[in-house]
Short mmCIF file of C-alpha atoms in Angstrom, two decimals:
data_model
loop_
_atom_site.label_atom_id
_atom_site.label_comp_id
_atom_site.label_asym_id
_atom_site.label_seq_id
_atom_site.Cartn_x
_atom_site.Cartn_y
_atom_site.Cartn_z
CA MET A 417 11.16 16.28 -21.64
CA GLU A 418 13.18 17.30 -18.58
CA GLN A 419 12.83 20.96 -19.55
CA GLU A 420 9.09 20.60 -20.16
CA LEU A 421 8.66 19.05 -16.71
CA GLU A 422 10.64 21.87 -15.14
CA GLN A 423 8.33 24.40 -16.80
CA ILE A 424 5.26 22.58 -15.52
CA VAL A 425 6.67 22.43 -11.98
CA HIS A 426 7.55 26.12 -12.17
CA CYS A 427 3.94 26.92 -13.19
CA LEU A 428 2.61 24.82 -10.26
CA GLN A 429 4.97 26.52 -7.80
CA GLN A 430 3.92 29.95 -9.08
CA LEU A 431 0.27 29.05 -8.66
CA GLN A 432 0.86 27.67 -5.17
CA ALA A 433 2.65 30.88 -4.17
CA GLU A 434 -0.24 32.87 -5.66
CA PHE A 435 -2.79 30.94 -3.58
CA GLU A 436 -0.70 31.47 -0.44
CA ASP A 437 -0.54 35.23 -1.11
CA LEU A 438 -4.31 35.40 -1.64
CA ALA A 439 -5.02 33.37 1.52
CA VAL A 440 -2.78 35.58 3.66
CA GLY A 441 -3.57 38.96 2.03
CA GLY A 442 -7.28 38.40 1.50
CA LEU A 443 -9.25 37.97 -1.71
CA ARG A 444 -10.99 41.34 -1.41
CA ASN A 445 -7.73 43.19 -0.84
CA LEU A 446 -5.35 41.43 -3.16
CA GLY A 447 -7.66 39.61 -5.60
CA PRO A 448 -8.20 42.36 -8.20
CA GLU A 449 -4.50 43.20 -8.57
CA HIS A 450 -3.63 39.53 -8.97
CA LEU A 451 -6.16 38.94 -11.78
CA PRO A 452 -3.72 39.37 -14.72
CA LEU A 453 -1.39 36.74 -13.23
CA LEU A 454 -4.30 34.38 -12.51
CA HIS A 455 -5.47 34.68 -16.14
CA SER A 456 -1.97 34.05 -17.40
CA LEU A 457 -1.65 30.95 -15.16
CA CYS A 458 -5.03 29.71 -16.48
CA GLU A 459 -3.61 29.80 -20.01
CA GLN A 460 -0.44 28.00 -18.89
CA LEU A 461 -2.45 25.29 -17.14
CA ASP A 462 -4.56 24.74 -20.27
CA ALA A 463 -1.38 24.55 -22.35
CA ILE A 464 0.14 21.84 -20.16
CA GLY A 465 -3.07 19.81 -20.16
CA ALA A 466 -4.17 20.59 -16.57
CA ARG A 467 -7.57 21.73 -17.81
CA HIS A 468 -9.48 20.72 -14.65
CA THR A 469 -7.19 22.83 -12.47
CA GLY A 470 -7.33 25.59 -15.07
CA SER A 471 -11.12 25.63 -15.05
CA ARG A 472 -11.19 25.89 -11.23
CA LEU A 473 -8.77 28.80 -11.47
CA GLN A 474 -11.04 30.45 -14.06
CA THR A 475 -13.99 30.12 -11.63
CA LEU A 476 -11.88 31.81 -8.95
CA ALA A 477 -10.86 34.66 -11.29
CA THR A 478 -14.50 35.24 -12.29
CA ALA A 479 -15.62 35.32 -8.64
CA ILE A 480 -12.89 37.86 -7.80
CA GLU A 481 -13.90 40.02 -10.78
CA ARG A 482 -17.51 40.04 -9.53
CA ASP A 483 -16.48 40.62 -5.91
CA ASP A 484 -18.50 37.50 -5.16
CA LYS A 485 -18.20 36.04 -1.64
CA ASN A 486 -18.03 32.60 -3.24
CA ALA A 487 -14.48 33.53 -4.22
CA ALA A 488 -13.36 32.00 -0.92
CA SER A 489 -14.79 28.55 -1.65
CA ALA A 490 -13.51 28.86 -5.26
CA LEU A 491 -10.01 29.49 -3.88
CA MET A 492 -10.26 26.42 -1.64
CA GLN A 493 -11.42 24.23 -4.55
CA ALA A 494 -8.74 25.56 -6.90
CA GLN A 495 -6.09 24.93 -4.23
CA ALA A 496 -7.32 21.36 -3.70
CA GLY A 497 -7.31 20.80 -7.48
CA LEU A 498 -3.73 22.06 -7.75
CA ARG A 499 -2.64 19.81 -4.91
CA LEU A 500 -4.21 16.73 -6.47
CA PHE A 501 -2.63 17.53 -9.84
CA GLU A 502 0.77 17.94 -8.21
CA ARG A 503 0.41 14.62 -6.34
CA ILE A 504 -0.54 12.78 -9.54
CA LEU A 505 2.25 14.38 -11.58
CA THR A 506 4.83 13.78 -8.82
CA THR A 507 3.95 10.12 -8.27
CA GLU A 508 3.97 9.42 -12.02
CA THR A 509 7.34 11.18 -12.43
CA MET A 510 8.88 9.40 -9.47
CA LYS A 511 7.68 6.01 -10.70
CA LYS A 512 9.49 6.70 -14.00
CA ASN A 513 12.62 7.82 -12.11
CA LEU A 514 12.64 4.74 -9.88
CA ARG A 515 12.18 2.41 -12.89
CA ARG A 516 15.08 4.16 -14.67
CA MET A 517 17.26 3.82 -11.55
CA ILE A 518 16.42 0.13 -11.18
CA ASP A 519 17.31 -0.50 -14.85
CA LEU A 520 20.55 1.44 -14.51
CA GLU A 521 21.60 -0.52 -11.46
CA ARG A 522 20.77 -3.81 -13.23
CA THR A 523 22.89 -2.75 -16.20
CA ASN A 524 25.80 -1.72 -13.97
CA SER A 525 25.78 -4.89 -11.85
CA MET B 143 -16.51 4.87 13.21
CA ASN B 144 -20.00 5.14 11.75
CA LEU B 145 -22.09 8.22 11.09
CA PRO B 146 -22.76 10.12 14.32
CA ALA B 147 -25.94 9.34 16.25
CA PRO B 148 -29.01 11.31 15.05
CA ASP B 149 -29.11 13.41 18.25
CA GLN B 150 -25.54 14.64 17.61
CA ARG B 151 -25.86 15.46 13.94
CA GLN B 152 -27.45 18.88 14.32
CA ALA B 153 -24.70 20.08 16.63
CA LEU B 154 -22.03 18.64 14.35
CA ALA B 155 -23.56 20.20 11.25
CA ALA B 156 -23.60 23.58 13.03
CA LEU B 157 -19.97 23.14 14.10
CA LEU B 158 -18.87 22.30 10.54
CA GLN B 159 -20.83 25.25 9.15
CA ASN B 160 -19.15 27.59 11.65
CA ILE B 161 -15.72 26.32 10.53
CA LEU B 162 -16.58 26.83 6.85
CA SER B 163 -17.86 30.36 7.48
CA ALA B 164 -14.85 31.31 9.63
CA VAL B 165 -12.37 30.01 7.04
CA GLU B 166 -14.18 31.78 4.19
CA ASP B 167 -14.35 35.08 6.15
CA LEU B 168 -10.62 34.81 6.82
CA LEU B 169 -9.93 34.26 3.14
CA LEU B 170 -12.04 37.23 2.08
CA THR B 171 -10.55 39.71 4.56
CA GLY B 172 -6.99 38.39 4.84
CA LEU B 173 -5.04 37.78 8.03
CA ALA B 174 -4.26 41.38 8.86
CA ALA B 175 -7.96 42.22 9.02
CA ALA B 176 -9.07 38.97 10.68
CA THR B 177 -11.67 39.80 13.28
CA GLU B 178 -11.46 38.59 16.84
CA LYS B 179 -14.77 36.82 16.28
CA THR B 180 -13.32 34.77 13.40
CA GLN B 181 -10.28 33.80 15.43
CA GLN B 182 -12.46 32.88 18.39
CA THR B 183 -14.76 30.77 16.20
CA LEU B 184 -11.75 28.80 14.96
CA ALA B 185 -10.39 28.30 18.48
CA VAL B 186 -13.78 27.20 19.87
CA SER B 187 -14.30 24.91 16.85
CA PHE B 188 -10.94 23.25 17.49
CA GLN B 189 -11.97 22.46 21.07
CA ALA B 190 -15.39 21.22 19.95
CA ALA B 191 -13.88 19.01 17.22
CA SER B 192 -11.56 17.45 19.82
CA ARG B 193 -14.50 16.91 22.19
CA HIS B 194 -16.40 15.11 19.43
CA GLN B 195 -13.29 12.92 18.84
CA LEU B 196 -12.89 14.43 15.34
CA LEU B 197 -9.13 14.34 15.83
CA ARG B 198 -8.13 14.74 12.18
CA LEU B 199 -10.19 17.91 11.84
CA GLY B 200 -9.09 19.10 15.28
CA SER B 201 -5.36 18.69 14.65
CA THR B 202 -5.69 20.39 11.26
CA LEU B 203 -7.47 23.38 12.83
CA ARG B 204 -4.86 23.49 15.59
CA VAL B 205 -2.00 24.01 13.10
CA ALA B 206 -3.95 26.66 11.18
CA ILE B 207 -4.71 28.50 14.45
CA GLU B 208 -1.04 28.27 15.51
CA GLU B 209 0.01 29.88 12.24
CA LEU B 210 -2.63 32.61 12.63
CA GLY B 211 -1.18 33.29 16.09
CA ARG B 212 2.33 33.52 14.65
CA PHE B 213 1.16 36.02 12.05
CA THR B 214 -0.55 38.14 14.72
CA ARG B 215 2.63 38.14 16.87
CA ASN B 216 4.85 38.99 13.88
CA ASP B 217 6.70 35.75 14.58
CA PRO B 218 9.37 35.16 11.88
CA ALA B 219 8.52 31.44 12.03
CA PHE B 220 5.15 32.20 10.37
CA SER B 221 4.86 30.11 7.22
CA ARG B 222 2.49 31.12 4.41
CA ARG B 223 2.73 27.61 3.03
CA ARG B 224 1.80 25.89 6.30
CA PHE B 225 -1.04 28.35 7.00
CA SER B 226 -2.51 28.07 3.52
CA PHE B 227 -2.17 24.27 3.42
CA PHE B 228 -3.81 23.60 6.79
CA LEU B 229 -6.56 26.18 6.28
CA ASN B 230 -7.38 24.48 2.97
CA ARG B 231 -7.31 21.07 4.60
CA ALA B 232 -9.66 22.25 7.39
CA TRP B 233 -12.06 23.66 4.81
CA MET B 234 -11.94 20.48 2.70
CA LEU B 235 -12.56 18.27 5.74
CA ALA B 236 -15.43 20.39 7.04
CA SER B 237 -16.94 20.61 3.60
CA GLY B 238 -16.68 16.84 2.94
CA MET B 239 -18.04 15.97 6.40
CA THR B 240 -21.00 18.32 5.87
CA LYS B 241 -21.83 16.53 2.61
CA ALA B 242 -21.47 13.15 4.31
CA LEU B 243 -23.99 14.18 6.97
CA GLU B 244 -26.40 15.69 4.43
CA GLN B 245 -26.27 12.62 2.19
CA ASN B 246 -26.15 10.04 5.02
CA ASP B 247 -22.89 8.81 3.47
CA ALA B 248 -21.19 6.63 6.11
CA ASN B 249 -18.30 5.68 3.79
CA ARG B 250 -17.35 9.28 3.18
CA TRP B 251 -17.67 10.13 6.89
CA ASN B 252 -15.40 7.19 7.78
CA ARG B 253 -12.80 8.19 5.16
CA LEU B 254 -12.67 11.74 6.52
CA THR B 255 -12.57 10.80 10.21
CA TRP B 256 -10.35 7.71 9.91
CA ARG B 257 -7.99 6.91 12.75
CA ALA B 258 -5.48 4.12 12.64
CA GLY B 259 -6.48 1.30 14.97
CA GLY B 260 -3.90 -0.40 17.18
CA ARG B 261 -3.01 -3.91 18.31
CA THR B 262 -1.20 -4.82 21.50
CA ILE B 263 2.26 -6.39 21.31
CA GLU B 264 3.44 -7.88 24.59
CA SER B 265 7.14 -7.28 24.01
CA VAL B 266 9.32 -6.21 21.11
CA ASP B 267 13.10 -5.81 20.61
CA VAL B 268 14.04 -2.70 18.65
CA VAL B 269 17.03 -0.55 17.68
CA THR B 270 16.87 3.14 16.81
CA LEU B 271 18.14 3.97 13.33
CA GLY B 272 17.56 7.71 13.47
CA VAL B 273 15.64 10.53 15.10
CA MET B 274 13.86 13.44 13.46
CA LYS B 275 13.54 16.62 15.51
CA ARG B 276 11.03 19.44 15.10
CA VAL B 277 11.01 22.45 17.40
CA VAL B 278 8.39 25.18 17.45
CA PRO B 279 9.78 27.79 19.89
CA ASN B 280 7.54 28.50 22.88
CA ALA B 281 5.21 25.70 21.77
CA PHE B 282 6.67 22.18 21.56
CA ALA B 283 9.62 19.96 20.70
CA ALA B 284 8.76 16.78 18.81
CA PHE B 285 11.03 13.81 18.27
CA GLU B 286 10.27 10.97 15.89
CA PHE B 287 12.28 7.80 16.54
CA ARG B 288 12.75 5.49 13.56
CA LEU B 289 12.95 1.97 14.95
CA ARG B 290 13.50 -1.54 13.52
CA THR B 291 12.36 -4.75 15.15
CA LEU B 292 14.89 -7.49 15.84
CA GLY B 293 13.23 -10.88 15.65
CA ASP B 294 9.51 -11.56 15.25
CA ALA B 295 7.17 -10.12 17.92
CA GLY B 296 3.49 -11.02 17.81
CA THR B 297 2.32 -10.09 14.31
CA LEU B 298 5.42 -7.99 13.68
CA LYS B 299 8.08 -9.58 11.52
CA ASP B 300 11.83 -9.24 12.03
CA GLY B 301 13.11 -5.98 10.51
CA THR B 302 9.72 -4.17 10.59
CA SER B 303 10.02 -0.40 10.54
CA LEU B 304 8.23 1.37 13.43
CA VAL B 305 7.90 5.03 14.41
CA TRP B 306 7.70 6.31 17.99
CA SER B 307 6.80 9.98 18.53
CA ASN B 308 7.60 11.91 21.63
CA VAL B 309 6.29 15.47 22.09
CA PHE B 310 7.25 17.86 24.92
CA PRO B 311 5.53 21.22 25.53
CA LEU B 312 8.01 24.12 25.69
CA LYS B 313 7.62 26.87 28.24
CA ALA B 314 7.91 30.39 26.79
CA GLY B 315 11.21 32.13 27.51
CA THR B 316 13.22 29.03 28.46
CA ASP B 317 16.65 28.60 26.94
CA ILE B 318 17.20 24.87 27.08
CA PRO B 319 18.14 22.76 24.09
CA ALA B 320 15.20 20.62 23.01
CA GLU B 321 17.38 17.51 23.33
CA ALA B 322 17.44 18.01 27.12
CA TYR B 323 13.82 16.90 27.30
CA LEU B 324 14.87 13.45 26.10
CA HIS B 325 16.56 13.03 29.49
CA LEU B 326 13.32 13.50 31.43
CA PRO B 327 11.82 10.39 33.01
CA LEU B 328 8.63 9.42 31.20
CA PRO B 329 5.58 8.15 33.17
CA GLN B 330 6.71 4.69 32.00
CA LYS B 331 9.83 5.10 34.21
CA PHE B 332 12.47 5.39 31.49
CA LYS B 333 14.03 8.20 29.51
CA ALA B 334 13.70 8.56 25.72
CA ALA B 335 17.50 9.09 25.65
CA GLU B 336 17.89 5.42 26.59
CA MET B 337 16.75 4.63 23.05
CA LEU B 338 19.79 6.49 21.69
CA ASP B 339 22.64 4.41 23.07
CA ALA B 340 23.12 2.22 19.97
CA ARG B 341 21.84 -0.78 21.94
CA VAL B 342 18.89 -3.10 21.53
CA VAL B 343 16.00 -2.25 23.84
CA THR B 344 13.03 -4.41 24.73
CA LEU B 345 9.75 -2.49 24.96
CA GLY B 346 6.50 -3.87 26.20
CA PRO B 347 3.63 -3.99 26.31
CA VAL B 348 2.93 -1.47 23.51
CA THR B 349 0.26 -0.89 20.87
CA VAL B 350 1.21 -0.69 17.20
CA THR B 351 -1.13 1.11 14.80
CA GLU B 352 -1.95 0.12 11.22
CA ASP B 353 0.39 2.88 10.04
CA SER B 354 3.28 1.35 12.06
CA ARG B 355 3.29 3.83 14.92
CA ILE B 356 4.19 2.52 18.31
CA ASN B 357 2.31 3.85 21.35
CA LEU B 358 3.38 3.31 24.94
CA LEU B 359 0.88 2.13 27.55
CA GLN B 360 0.88 3.09 31.21
CA ASP B 361 2.68 -0.14 32.11
CA THR B 362 5.17 -0.14 29.21
CA ARG B 363 8.71 -0.74 30.44
CA LEU B 364 12.06 -0.51 28.69
CA HIS B 365 14.95 -2.86 29.16
CA GLN B 366 18.24 -1.88 27.59
CA HIS B 367 20.51 -4.76 26.52
CA PRO B 368 24.10 -4.36 27.79
CA GLU B 369 25.97 -5.18 24.56
CA PRO B 370 26.30 -2.51 21.88
CA PHE B 371 24.44 -3.31 18.64
CA THR B 372 26.75 -3.43 15.61
CA ASP B 373 24.80 -5.09 12.79
CA TRP B 374 23.59 -1.77 11.33
CA GLN B 375 24.51 -2.71 7.74
CA ARG B 376 21.51 -5.04 7.42
CA PHE B 377 19.19 -2.01 7.61
CA LEU B 378 21.17 0.36 5.41
CA HIS B 379 19.91 0.29 1.84
CA TRP B 380 17.48 1.90 -0.56
CA ASP B 381 15.01 -0.75 -1.70
CA LYS B 382 13.90 0.92 -4.93
CA GLN B 383 11.79 -2.02 -6.04
CA ALA B 384 9.74 -1.91 -2.82
CA ALA B 385 9.48 1.90 -3.09
CA LEU B 386 8.23 1.55 -6.67
CA HIS B 387 5.73 -1.07 -5.60
CA ARG B 388 4.35 1.24 -2.89
CA LEU B 389 4.05 4.09 -5.41
CA GLU B 390 2.26 1.84 -7.87
CA SER B 391 -0.33 0.82 -5.31
CA TYR B 392 -0.90 4.36 -4.06
CA THR B 393 -3.87 6.48 -5.18
CA PRO B 394 -3.21 10.21 -4.72
CA GLY B 395 -5.89 12.26 -2.95
CA PRO B 396 -6.33 15.92 -2.01
CA PHE B 397 -5.89 15.20 1.73
CA ASP B 398 -2.51 13.54 1.38
CA LEU B 399 0.51 14.97 3.09
CA GLU B 400 3.67 14.45 1.04
CA VAL B 401 5.41 12.92 4.05
CA GLU B 402 2.73 10.24 4.44
CA LEU B 403 4.40 8.36 1.58
CA GLN B 404 7.87 8.05 3.08
CA GLU B 405 10.70 5.64 2.56
CA GLU B 406 13.59 5.01 4.92
CA ILE B 407 16.66 4.93 2.72
CA THR B 408 20.46 5.09 2.90
CA LEU B 409 22.61 6.99 0.43
CA PHE B 410 26.07 5.64 -0.40
CA ASP B 411 28.80 7.42 -2.40
CA TRP B 412 27.02 10.75 -2.35
CA GLU B 413 28.33 14.25 -3.17
CA LEU B 414 27.01 17.55 -1.91
CA GLY B 415 25.86 20.03 -4.59
CA GLU B 416 25.34 23.80 -4.38
CA ALA B 417 22.58 24.99 -2.01
CA GLU B 418 19.28 26.27 -3.42
CA GLN B 419 17.03 28.79 -1.67
CA THR B 420 13.33 28.12 -1.95
CA ASP B 421 9.95 28.92 -0.36
CA ARG B 422 10.82 32.65 -0.45
CA GLY B 423 14.10 32.21 1.35
CA GLN B 424 12.58 30.25 4.26
CA LEU B 425 14.15 26.99 3.15
CA THR B 426 17.60 25.92 2.03
CA LEU B 427 17.77 22.81 -0.13
CA LEU B 428 21.06 20.93 -0.30
CA PRO B 429 21.33 18.56 -3.28
CA LEU B 430 22.83 15.17 -2.43
CA ILE B 431 24.01 13.62 -5.65
CA THR B 432 24.54 9.89 -6.23
CA ASP B 433 25.36 8.12 -9.50
CA THR B 434 21.64 7.51 -10.24
CA ALA B 435 19.67 10.21 -8.41
CA VAL B 436 19.63 13.69 -6.93
CA CYS B 437 17.94 13.96 -3.52
CA TYR B 438 17.16 17.37 -2.09
CA CYS B 439 17.81 17.81 1.59
CA PRO B 440 15.70 20.48 3.36
CA ALA B 441 18.24 22.13 5.66
CA GLY B 442 16.24 25.17 6.80
CA THR B 443 17.80 28.55 7.37
CA SER B 444 17.28 28.44 11.15
CA ASP B 445 19.62 27.32 13.94
CA GLU B 446 17.60 24.11 14.19
CA PHE B 447 19.35 22.81 11.09
CA SER B 448 22.77 24.38 11.66
CA GLY B 449 24.30 21.12 12.96
CA LEU B 450 23.11 19.23 9.90
CA ARG B 451 24.37 21.91 7.49
CA ASP B 452 27.77 22.06 9.22
CA THR B 453 28.20 18.27 9.22
CA LEU B 454 27.32 17.97 5.54
CA HIS B 455 29.65 20.86 4.60
CA THR B 456 32.50 19.32 6.64
CA LEU B 457 31.97 16.01 4.86
CA ARG B 458 32.00 17.73 1.45
CA LYS B 459 35.80 17.66 1.45
CA LYS B 460 36.08 13.96 2.36
CA LYS B 461 36.75 11.63 -0.52
CA LYS B 462 34.97 8.62 1.00
CA LYS B 463 31.75 9.66 2.68
CA PRO B 464 29.94 7.50 5.25
CA PRO B 465 26.48 6.08 4.47
CA LEU B 466 23.74 8.59 5.12
CA TYR B 467 20.49 7.21 6.53
CA GLY B 468 17.24 9.20 6.49
CA VAL B 469 13.67 9.52 5.25
CA LEU B 470 12.66 10.23 1.68
CA HIS B 471 9.43 11.64 0.31
CA TYR B 472 8.25 12.87 -3.08
CA GLU B 473 7.38 16.51 -3.66
CA MET B 474 7.06 18.67 -6.80
CA CYS B 475 8.60 15.87 -8.89
CA ARG B 476 11.69 15.63 -6.70
CA PHE B 477 13.20 13.23 -4.19
CA MET B 478 13.20 15.10 -0.87
CA PHE B 479 15.51 13.52 1.67
CA GLN B 480 15.86 14.31 5.37
CA PRO B 481 19.17 12.83 6.59
CA LEU B 482 18.95 11.58 10.17
CA THR B 483 22.09 9.55 10.88
CA LEU B 484 25.60 9.08 9.55
CA TYR B 485 26.82 5.50 9.75
CA GLY B 486 30.61 5.85 9.95
CA ALA B 487 33.22 3.51 11.40
CA ALA B 488 32.37 4.70 14.93
CA GLY B 489 28.70 3.70 14.57
CA PRO B 490 25.61 5.86 14.28
CA GLN B 491 26.01 9.63 14.55
CA PRO B 492 22.64 11.47 14.88
CA LEU B 493 22.48 14.51 12.63
CA MET B 494 19.44 16.29 14.01
CA LEU B 495 20.33 16.09 17.70
CA ALA B 496 22.69 18.69 19.12
CA ARG B 497 25.44 17.46 21.41
CA GLU B 498 25.59 20.57 23.58
CA LYS B 499 25.51 20.16 27.33
CA PHE B 500 22.56 21.42 29.36
CA SER B 501 21.90 22.17 33.00
CA GLN B 502 19.65 19.69 34.85
CA ALA B 503 18.61 22.52 37.19
CA ALA B 504 17.48 24.71 34.28
CA LEU B 505 15.52 21.80 32.88
CA VAL B 506 13.70 21.23 36.18
CA LYS B 507 12.96 24.96 36.38
CA ALA B 508 11.59 24.93 32.85
CA LEU B 509 9.20 22.17 33.80
CA ASN B 510 7.61 24.31 36.45
CA PHE B 511 4.69 25.50 34.32
CA THR B 512 2.65 26.96 37.12
#
């Protein structure tokens, strides 16, 4: 479970870094060369059950492929989706951790 | 705050549309090719948002513009993460506010333009548990004082946690430690440094916002009690049950900052693990390991954090380590902990404030902005 969570967090960090690169470098400049990685991250997101974020990423990839100016709003929506997913995953994980710590302290006292 | 008056809506809709277009242009071209027109649109929009009292949107734009400026100047402090986060937040706010105007949706407008209201407290006794420092060279030095009330005061109960922020503009090219600014007299006729003497201070009148921030008024005065405060232990703990309760009643949203869900905690019997580099080498994380948790301490790579890193490394060799007080938030499924104060036998030792001496004359010269 721990290892699975680490893989998910790694995927989210990779995607966040990817969005940062695209925002700084520009979608028209960097977008096309980043497409293979975006497609691969789409598959990873689907595999971990983050289908909503994955589908927003797919919309971004399609807009980049078509050199569509809507790629900018697609990037913003994909980034917001990633952020929300991270917040939900983090709060759920931390709730579990805090419950485990409370139980451990009760056992030890 | 309700929806803006009908005669203002057209201007606001145009302002929001300009922000959306400027952000999208920036994203399509990239920072290196950002046109002067785009940068100007963002700067003008920031001023207009502030004029319309849209402070959340305005402050978000301000940070994005600051980062854009850092990129243009090749400033090593430029952060891709900060730029990308605040640009996204500006776009999301402008986009949501546009929809609220189009759909006459007052609830959505209020959610996106919410500001914490305040209530006046005539007088409150507080002690300072720790201070967070943030310095942006040539821009500002910000200090966040973590306070606790002693005794009930108005609607505030004994032991309530309060935050007082103090921001000083920094003049370009000055070489004065940020801590020196804490020794400047405030308009309220006291110095922020008087809050750092490990003594109880009485402040009043002040306003306290719904998110527990304390604001000084023009006639706020400070009275420092003569006896040193020693009962620190009552505030040093990590109330995991209360933290869990807060997490359980929290609904995550796309506008949330990680640090908005913070806990003040104290670590006991901790060990220092091996440093991790993250955020493309811009951040050093020091793991602080206890018997039930690992908390990651962001310790930068800049001089700003050198004191903290040195203190923690010095303590590594000690068998019995003093309690470490600080603020905790949750990020990427980890406990992120910013230590602020060591509570050893000699009392509180601030970790983010340098102890170096400074020249009063240099400080006065630095204040001469004209």
